[in-house]
Structure formats: structure tokens, C-alpha cells
XYZ file of C-alpha atoms in Angstrom:
533
model
C 79.473 138.866 187.404
C 78.522 141.909 189.447
C 81.053 144.709 189.756
C 82.632 145.235 193.165
C 81.831 148.313 195.216
C 85.361 149.619 194.708
C 85.053 149.204 190.940
C 81.710 151.001 190.944
C 83.118 153.895 192.959
C 86.121 154.339 190.656
C 83.900 154.194 187.588
C 81.459 156.880 188.795
C 84.225 159.128 190.073
C 85.790 159.004 186.602
C 82.420 159.690 184.974
C 81.974 162.754 187.177
C 85.385 164.013 186.047
C 83.904 164.080 182.532
C 81.033 166.096 183.983
C 83.532 168.544 185.504
C 85.185 169.000 182.103
C 81.878 169.756 180.392
C 80.864 172.182 183.143
C 84.205 173.987 182.841
C 83.581 174.645 179.152
C 80.051 175.805 179.990
C 80.950 178.362 182.652
C 84.186 179.718 181.121
C 83.262 180.469 177.499
C 86.092 182.234 175.746
C 88.496 181.579 178.635
C 90.775 184.309 179.936
C 90.432 186.470 176.818
C 86.687 186.833 177.388
C 87.268 187.853 181.016
C 89.804 190.443 179.938
C 87.285 191.930 177.503
C 84.747 192.218 180.322
C 87.371 193.910 182.482
C 88.106 196.480 179.791
C 84.377 197.266 179.727
C 84.357 197.685 183.511
C 82.144 194.630 183.916
C 82.232 191.697 186.285
C 81.635 188.111 185.230
C 77.908 187.349 185.472
C 78.372 184.638 188.122
C 80.357 187.116 190.207
C 77.373 189.476 190.083
C 75.034 186.669 191.129
C 77.298 185.753 194.037
C 77.023 189.348 195.266
C 73.274 189.378 194.666
C 72.349 186.371 196.808
C 72.677 186.353 200.587
C 76.233 185.985 201.832
C 77.115 182.455 202.899
C 74.246 180.875 200.946
C 74.459 178.693 197.867
C 73.313 179.620 194.388
C 71.733 176.542 192.816
C 72.575 176.933 189.154
C 70.294 175.123 186.699
C 70.840 173.740 183.196
C 74.570 174.396 183.030
C 75.098 171.942 180.167
C 72.455 173.435 177.879
C 73.507 174.373 174.370
C 76.294 171.924 173.469
C 76.213 170.194 170.090
C 73.237 172.149 168.766
C 74.660 172.604 165.245
C 73.024 175.968 164.649
C 73.953 178.003 161.542
C 77.606 179.008 161.958
C 77.499 177.897 165.617
C 78.237 174.389 166.919
C 77.970 175.070 170.668
C 76.203 177.720 172.734
C 77.929 177.238 176.115
C 75.405 177.248 178.953
C 72.918 178.423 176.289
C 74.423 181.906 176.794
C 72.358 182.255 179.966
C 72.835 181.650 183.684
C 69.705 180.595 185.567
C 69.233 179.343 189.084
C 67.837 179.733 192.561
C 69.269 181.712 195.414
C 68.073 183.463 198.542
C 67.760 187.248 198.690
C 66.966 188.478 202.201
C 66.031 184.909 203.059
C 63.547 184.472 200.210
C 64.094 182.053 197.332
C 64.398 183.986 194.075
C 64.859 182.941 190.453
C 67.819 184.616 188.736
C 67.984 184.776 184.926
C 71.179 186.384 183.632
C 72.598 186.893 180.138
C 76.247 185.934 179.695
C 77.551 188.472 177.187
C 80.650 186.303 176.608
C 78.471 183.993 174.486
C 77.606 185.702 171.188
C 76.923 189.014 172.988
C 74.072 187.434 174.973
C 71.952 186.846 171.869
C 69.066 184.407 172.004
C 69.207 181.083 170.168
C 66.315 178.603 170.347
C 68.028 176.815 173.241
C 68.534 180.165 175.032
C 64.817 180.831 174.823
C 64.006 177.344 176.064
C 66.305 177.784 179.062
C 64.986 181.278 179.834
C 61.387 180.089 179.779
C 62.130 176.930 181.748
C 63.435 179.190 184.523
C 60.324 181.355 184.282
C 58.125 178.242 184.405
C 59.803 177.118 187.638
C 59.364 180.594 189.109
C 55.677 180.694 188.206
C 55.007 177.126 189.369
C 56.711 177.733 192.714
C 55.631 181.366 193.232
C 59.057 183.033 193.101
C 60.166 186.575 192.360
C 62.516 186.924 189.371
C 65.669 188.983 188.931
C 66.904 189.473 185.363
C 70.508 190.526 184.753
C 70.159 191.859 181.222
C 73.002 192.225 178.733
C 71.717 190.948 175.415
C 71.898 191.732 171.730
C 68.402 190.276 171.313
C 67.502 187.519 168.882
C 70.197 185.657 166.958
C 69.243 187.100 163.572
C 70.365 184.204 161.331
C 67.711 182.120 163.122
C 64.996 184.777 163.386
C 62.301 182.411 162.076
C 63.126 180.011 164.904
C 63.183 182.550 167.730
C 60.824 185.396 166.879
C 57.219 184.786 165.773
C 55.824 181.711 167.535
C 54.538 180.778 170.980
C 57.514 179.956 173.217
C 59.637 182.271 171.076
C 60.994 185.686 172.049
C 57.701 187.363 172.853
C 56.749 184.652 175.345
C 59.464 185.889 177.732
C 57.648 189.192 178.095
C 54.238 187.553 178.208
C 55.516 185.504 181.150
C 56.886 188.608 182.866
C 53.527 190.351 182.546
C 51.549 187.362 183.814
C 53.823 186.752 186.791
C 53.807 190.433 187.707
C 50.006 190.398 187.590
C 50.084 187.543 190.114
C 52.253 189.576 192.478
C 55.572 187.950 191.590
C 58.136 190.747 191.335
C 60.021 191.083 188.040
C 63.195 193.086 188.687
C 65.709 193.866 185.934
C 69.319 194.897 186.421
C 70.714 196.084 183.078
C 74.473 195.620 182.866
C 74.931 196.258 179.131
C 73.149 196.802 175.871
C 69.548 195.670 175.445
C 68.364 196.200 171.921
C 65.046 195.633 170.134
C 63.160 192.808 171.861
C 65.843 192.675 174.553
C 64.875 196.186 175.594
C 61.581 194.871 176.916
C 63.425 193.004 179.654
C 64.108 196.505 181.023
C 60.822 198.178 180.131
C 58.496 195.379 181.287
C 60.070 194.920 184.707
C 58.222 195.949 187.847
C 61.343 197.971 188.623
C 64.515 198.278 186.568
C 68.022 199.384 187.456
C 70.463 200.903 184.952
C 74.155 201.776 185.252
C 75.674 205.021 184.024
C 77.554 204.664 180.712
C 77.213 200.882 180.856
C 73.499 200.168 180.404
C 71.684 200.928 177.171
C 68.153 200.105 176.143
C 66.436 200.992 172.881
C 64.043 199.497 170.374
C 66.482 200.329 167.589
C 70.179 200.998 168.063
C 72.126 203.896 166.501
C 72.794 202.060 163.177
C 69.100 201.248 162.706
C 68.057 204.771 163.717
C 70.419 206.232 161.120
C 69.159 203.861 158.430
C 65.502 204.498 159.245
C 65.486 208.237 159.978
C 68.899 209.623 159.058
C 69.468 210.714 162.659
C 73.019 210.300 163.955
C 73.088 209.711 167.706
C 75.219 207.885 170.267
C 74.016 204.901 172.266
C 74.303 206.953 175.456
C 72.144 209.795 174.137
C 69.660 207.424 172.520
C 68.959 205.093 175.431
C 71.514 205.296 178.211
C 70.852 205.147 181.942
C 70.362 208.915 182.284
C 67.872 208.993 179.403
C 65.657 206.271 180.820
C 65.854 207.218 184.512
C 65.609 211.015 184.030
C 63.819 211.651 180.722
C 61.803 208.732 179.337
C 60.906 207.136 182.672
C 61.558 203.723 181.130
C 63.796 202.725 184.050
C 63.559 203.456 187.745
C 66.983 203.453 189.406
C 70.227 205.139 188.301
C 73.483 203.654 189.593
C 77.115 204.453 188.896
C 78.650 200.982 189.282
C 77.678 197.341 189.035
C 78.212 196.872 192.769
C 75.872 199.771 193.561
C 73.299 198.347 191.138
C 73.401 194.905 192.769
C 72.824 196.497 196.177
C 69.904 198.454 194.763
C 68.266 195.231 193.565
C 68.731 193.715 196.994
C 67.210 196.846 198.552
C 64.163 196.620 196.251
C 63.525 193.061 197.450
C 64.308 193.761 201.114
C 60.695 194.377 202.157
C 59.166 191.172 200.784
C 57.145 188.981 203.133
C 59.154 186.020 204.456
C 58.399 182.808 202.607
C 56.895 179.882 204.519
C 56.508 176.202 203.676
C 52.951 174.939 203.314
C 53.582 171.877 205.513
C 55.271 171.149 208.809
C 58.988 170.495 208.608
C 60.884 168.334 211.044
C 64.516 168.600 212.106
C 67.205 167.942 209.508
C 68.909 164.657 210.429
C 71.794 163.584 208.147
C 71.697 160.025 206.789
C 73.520 157.394 208.795
C 74.681 155.913 205.503
C 77.449 157.952 203.876
C 76.843 159.528 200.454
C 79.951 157.620 199.332
C 77.780 154.516 199.422
C 75.916 155.848 196.369
C 79.112 155.537 194.356
C 79.554 151.971 195.564
C 75.976 150.715 195.237
C 75.083 152.065 191.792
C 76.384 149.485 189.291
C 78.646 150.755 186.538
C 76.640 148.738 184.038
C 73.536 150.742 183.210
C 71.139 147.833 182.762
C 72.208 145.915 185.851
C 69.575 145.849 188.599
C 69.892 148.065 191.662
C 68.910 147.802 195.307
C 67.034 151.078 195.504
C 66.376 150.712 199.229
C 70.100 151.154 199.883
C 70.095 154.200 197.603
C 67.206 155.730 199.548
C 68.994 155.129 202.852
C 71.858 157.334 201.638
C 69.412 160.164 200.906
C 66.803 159.944 203.694
C 67.036 161.718 207.038
C 68.572 159.329 209.548
C 68.551 156.756 206.675
C 64.963 155.936 207.632
C 62.527 154.817 204.935
C 59.022 153.724 205.911
C 57.975 151.318 203.170
C 54.426 150.805 201.925
C 53.217 147.357 200.774
C 56.708 145.885 200.932
C 55.493 142.277 200.618
C 52.856 142.865 197.953
C 53.228 140.565 194.899
C 56.902 139.779 195.500
C 58.772 139.473 192.215
C 56.223 141.630 190.396
C 55.010 144.309 192.780
C 58.404 145.039 194.323
C 59.978 146.324 191.106
C 58.460 149.585 192.261
C 59.198 150.500 195.887
C 56.831 152.933 197.624
C 56.919 154.625 201.001
C 57.751 157.766 202.961
C 60.910 159.422 204.190
C 62.145 162.866 205.120
C 64.706 164.907 203.228
C 66.116 167.851 205.186
C 63.135 167.466 207.517
C 60.566 167.572 204.684
C 58.189 164.566 204.440
C 58.280 163.027 200.973
C 56.341 160.202 199.323
C 58.602 157.960 197.250
C 57.971 155.921 194.095
C 61.257 154.226 193.165
C 62.264 151.648 190.556
C 63.925 148.595 192.139
C 65.899 145.670 190.768
C 65.746 145.684 186.978
C 62.902 148.182 187.276
C 60.545 146.520 184.789
C 57.041 147.622 185.765
C 54.529 144.759 186.019
C 50.781 145.297 186.393
C 50.973 144.750 190.160
C 53.748 147.360 190.511
C 51.756 149.855 188.459
C 48.681 149.309 190.647
C 50.712 149.797 193.815
C 52.359 152.957 192.459
C 49.000 154.403 191.389
C 47.501 153.755 194.796
C 50.465 155.386 196.533
C 50.433 158.469 194.301
C 46.755 158.973 195.126
C 47.286 158.441 198.863
C 50.113 160.979 198.980
C 48.008 163.418 196.967
C 45.164 163.059 199.442
C 47.595 163.648 202.332
C 49.173 166.603 200.436
C 52.650 165.113 200.649
C 55.096 165.890 197.794
C 56.337 163.062 195.597
C 59.832 161.911 194.658
C 60.120 159.606 191.634
C 63.421 157.703 191.549
C 63.574 156.443 187.980
C 65.609 153.440 186.835
C 63.108 151.564 184.693
C 63.415 150.297 181.103
C 59.631 150.211 180.718
C 56.395 148.346 181.378
C 56.371 144.559 180.969
C 55.266 143.316 177.550
C 53.839 140.016 176.336
C 50.509 138.188 176.368
C 50.580 137.399 180.092
C 51.109 141.042 181.003
C 48.509 142.251 178.517
C 45.969 139.814 179.970
C 46.896 140.988 183.489
C 45.957 144.519 182.441
C 49.377 146.152 182.053
C 47.883 148.619 179.549
C 45.067 149.662 181.881
C 47.134 149.780 185.079
C 50.017 151.495 183.340
C 47.532 154.052 182.036
C 46.140 154.484 185.564
C 49.667 155.212 186.777
C 50.068 157.826 184.027
C 46.681 159.347 184.936
C 47.625 159.546 188.596
C 50.958 161.206 187.819
C 49.246 163.649 185.461
C 46.624 164.702 188.003
C 48.633 164.633 191.244
C 48.373 168.193 192.558
C 51.322 167.900 194.953
C 54.871 168.988 194.102
C 56.700 166.340 192.093
C 60.440 165.836 191.595
C 62.038 163.231 189.354
C 65.537 161.827 189.910
C 66.843 159.623 187.082
C 69.549 157.160 188.177
C 69.393 154.548 185.422
C 67.370 153.472 182.375
C 64.514 155.842 181.595
C 62.796 154.292 178.614
C 59.437 154.118 176.925
C 56.222 154.602 178.847
C 58.100 154.234 182.144
C 59.357 157.755 181.457
C 55.706 158.813 181.567
C 54.520 156.807 184.565
C 57.587 157.870 186.573
C 56.946 161.589 185.947
C 59.232 162.480 183.049
C 59.490 165.970 181.601
C 56.098 165.826 179.864
C 54.398 165.383 183.260
C 55.538 168.760 184.561
C 57.675 167.784 187.556
C 58.685 170.854 189.515
C 62.303 169.717 189.038
C 63.968 166.930 187.068
C 67.490 165.825 187.922
C 69.750 163.202 186.365
C 73.027 161.587 187.352
C 75.726 160.261 185.035
C 74.082 156.814 185.092
C 70.818 158.146 183.604
C 69.820 157.064 180.090
C 66.655 158.683 178.723
C 65.293 157.492 175.371
C 62.357 155.669 173.835
C 64.306 152.412 174.237
C 67.852 151.214 174.827
C 70.310 151.207 171.948
C 70.409 147.430 171.964
C 66.617 147.122 171.728
C 66.376 149.832 169.087
C 69.076 148.136 167.031
C 67.178 144.849 166.919
C 63.848 146.471 166.059
C 65.311 148.642 163.312
C 67.474 145.808 161.982
C 64.397 143.630 161.464
C 62.779 146.454 159.477
C 65.921 147.040 157.429
C 66.289 143.327 156.694
C 62.757 143.135 155.316
C 63.361 146.173 153.122
C 66.611 144.738 151.759
C 65.060 141.350 151.046
C 62.183 143.022 149.190
C 64.759 144.945 147.135
C 66.614 141.717 146.340
C 69.692 142.725 148.351
C 69.646 140.673 151.577
C 72.094 141.765 154.281
C 75.160 139.698 155.072
C 76.534 139.178 158.585
C 79.002 142.059 158.348
C 76.304 144.477 157.218
C 74.002 143.407 160.036
C 76.738 143.893 162.634
C 77.620 147.322 161.231
C 73.954 148.364 161.259
C 73.573 147.215 164.869
C 76.643 149.167 165.954
C 75.402 152.286 164.189
C 71.982 152.130 165.862
C 73.417 151.354 169.312
C 75.761 154.323 169.009
C 72.953 156.631 167.886
C 70.378 155.647 170.508
C 72.792 155.305 173.423
C 74.389 158.633 172.470
C 71.025 160.406 172.436
C 70.118 158.837 175.794
C 73.272 160.117 177.529
C 72.783 162.801 180.203
C 75.064 165.203 178.294
C 72.851 164.992 175.201
C 69.689 165.363 177.283
C 71.091 168.220 179.349
C 72.182 170.078 176.204
C 68.517 170.078 175.126
C 67.130 170.914 178.569
C 65.546 167.497 179.122
C 66.767 167.742 182.712
C 67.358 170.670 185.063
C 70.767 169.575 186.301
C 73.147 166.638 185.996
C 74.048 165.988 189.616
C 77.062 164.379 191.163
C 75.970 161.551 193.426
C 77.030 163.319 196.613
C 74.940 166.366 195.608
C 71.629 164.488 195.392
C 70.395 165.044 198.943
C 71.152 168.786 199.030
C 69.531 169.401 195.655
C 66.448 167.372 196.517
C 66.156 169.309 199.769
C 66.303 172.597 197.863
C 63.824 171.393 195.252
C 61.191 170.311 197.751
C 61.642 173.423 199.879
C 61.125 175.703 196.879
C 58.250 173.596 195.558
C 56.385 173.835 198.867
C 56.249 177.637 199.014
C 52.813 177.606 197.378
C 49.774 176.028 199.090
C 48.808 172.574 197.828
C 45.322 172.312 196.368
C 42.821 169.497 196.810
C 43.196 166.284 194.794
C 41.111 165.476 191.717
C 41.821 162.478 189.500
C 39.433 162.896 186.600
C 39.011 159.813 184.442
C 40.947 157.410 186.669
C 39.089 154.095 186.592
C 39.293 151.444 189.290
């Protein structure tokens, strides 16, 4: 029996309270004691600095807040917010990527998840053509894990490689140092296009006073070795000397005040709010994850004026309509939509329709929104004979080669190859958002349990120890718990498999931001390589 709308709403409101609890732990590491320590150092909380950095009255869209929980690193269970604040805000009207160390988390040191988050933010900036501001206060690499953060591609050095490459493309790299930056961390200051340091608060050196003493015998203070006066007046390693954090923030804003105004690469219409209230999302998304959804009603709560112009609505009813395609506007921006409908199982006909629509939107240079709630492509002899492998592969090819901005929103099951065809993380969407109903894994816990149980049964029979009913039930429960736990948005967000877990009422605003930022760079011409019709 289907849940009522009231039951759905209560369920998702309670789920979002769990999200609030996790976010609280992410943004307030160490609680009041940590804030008091910052105060004694004369420092503001990093999010306070960011609020002063971005234009007054505008929102800072913080990314990846849940990164770093449950990582089980040596001596460290959680790294709240990965020890790093990243996100998008406007500075003098221009979208800018902000990447800021939170010194409350292990002195801003870099764990593997910190690096992943830092470079995800840089990847967004490079893909969308954004300037970067770094608020640097880091002890460098987390030394107990040096082999996991130092020598490889996508390790510590890649941050500076990215800075150099973006700077060479004309994307400003501005560093505001608000604390100590030692060893590799010093390069955040030295590799910036312009860097700002604060008197008796900012320090930057390749080796700190203890290492200098051990290596050379020289005894020197941090201030005399690499303080703000040294690098702005003697070494030339930094460019701007400030006396306070507030002055330093204003200096960064001044540096970016003469940038050319950003413009979208397509025409934008007026922003018309949906006629259907966002509350309807809470009512129309079933509490049960694998229950089918009416995605058209979901789209009406997101689209301008609740208007969705559907493409091939009547094509192959029952098979082709498990993927809904069409156009709508979000905050005035035209968007092509590929959305899972009903149970979301993708038949050959649905894959063909989706492929065709992706190519059409690419030819028209219209960005794409993938609304994912699909457990996978249809299996079985009938589907194989209908060409599900070929047409599913065509859908994957089209997604891979589409040159337009792509955004994925996961609102339900996100399993198997459907994760690929619907533009999962491996397909480089400009942004990937989930809600609390999202479940991303190779298959559902129930399916995984049955597959793995059959394997385990064969092994036990071969060993002469067949499983009894109790053992089978216990094995199933264990596998369901494992796979469903790893599919949960908290688990995925902790590992940066999404860019933000959204509340349902936030979806429209975040999609509007994502498409606006993604459309700051011109869209190239389409080319679909080895796509075969």
C-alpha cells in the first residue's frame, strides 16, 4: 500500500533533521572550546571570514560539507568537513571558488579526503572558468599518512600543479594566509598570483623553526623566519601586508574588484517561480526507496512556472516512458531533462530515447539535467535480444561525449550501469547533488544479498558444511546492512561521491546556481565519436 502524502512529508522532514545533525558536527568541530582557541589567537572562524569575503546579501554555496566522516584513518576516526571549507560565492558580482583551511580540524593538515575535496573544488573552478581564493592556515600533510598524501598524482603536489595551470589560463589564484603554512602548505602562498599576509598571524616557510634548528643549528622565531614582514618586505614571496584579518579580506576583494563581469553563454529568460510548492516534493517522494515515483510531478515543483515541455511522451508506453525527456527552465535558464520515471528500470526503448535527446540538446547547446532514480538497465533474454546492451552503451557514449554542461540530481536508487548512463560521478558532471532518498551502489542491498548468498551457499556445500536457515538469514541481513549502508547519502558524501546532500526545498536554488556557474564558459561544438546508430 502506498504511503500517504502526509506520511511521506513527515518521513522526509525527519530524515532532514538527521542531515542537520550531521552538518552541525561538520561545521562546528571542537565546539565552543575550538572557537575560544581561535579567539585567543585573534582569529575569526573560517566561515565568518568567507561571509565577509563574498558580496553582502549574497549566498555562499558551500560544497561537500559531509566529507570526512567515518574514514578510519590512523588515530583519526572522523575528519569533520575534511578540515576544509569549499564553495561558491560572488565577489564583486563574479562567481568565485573559495577553498579555506579550517585550523580547528587537526591544525588544517591534509588527509587523503582533504586532498580529494581540495582538488574537487579546483576541478569545478577549472571546468567552469572561475577565479579561486585560498584562505590558507595549514600544517601541511598529515605525516602519519605521508605515503597516501605526498608522492602520487592527485596527492599534495597536484594542488599546486592545478594552481599553475589555472593561472596560466587566466584564472586568478589569490591566497589569503591567516596562519601558519609550512612545507608544502607554503606553496599555497608562494604559487598564488597574489598573496596577502597578516602581521604576526601569517607564517610561511619550507621548514619551520624546529626543522631549521635540526638541519642547520640555527635558532630563529617563526616571525623572523617567515612572517608577513619577511615575505612582503624582504623575500618578495608575498604581495600585500595587512594588520588584521578584516583588512586582509578587504584587500582580497580589492584585488578582484577589476575583473571583467561574467556573462552566461546563452540567453536567459525571466525567473518565474514554480506554481507547485516545494512542499509537494516532500509529499510526492515515497518514503520507501524502491517505490516508483511520478517524476513529472517532481519536475513541476522545480521548473519555472511548473512548465515542462515533454519530448516523445507517448513513445513505447510502458518501456520508453521509464525515462522522461524534455525541456524546462530553471531560474530562467533553459535545461534539457533526462529523468527516471516510475520504477526507473531502463528498457532498450528508454535508452534509445534518452540517447537521442542527449544528442539533440548537445546540438542545440542546451545544458542537461539528469534526475536519477533508476535501479539499472533491464536484464533477461528479451531485453538482450532487443539490444539493451547496445542501446545502453549508446546512452553511455552520448553522456560521455556531450559537450554541454551536465548536472546530476539523485533522488532515489542509483545502481549499476544506470549510474553511468544517467551521468554519475565518473562521467564528469559539472555538479552532482543527492537528497536523503538517494542510494548509490552497484546494486541494492537486497539484490546483493541474494547474489552473494548463492555464492556462499555453493562454497559451503563444496566444503561439506551446507548453510541452515538461520545462517542464511543472518548472511542476508549482514549483506543488506553492508550494501544499504554504503549506498546511503551520508556514506557517499563522506567520500565525496556527491557535491552536496540537499534538502528537498533547496533543490531549485542549487540547480539554478549550478547551471548559472556552468554556463560561464562558451559551449563547444558536439562530437560523438564511436556512437553507432
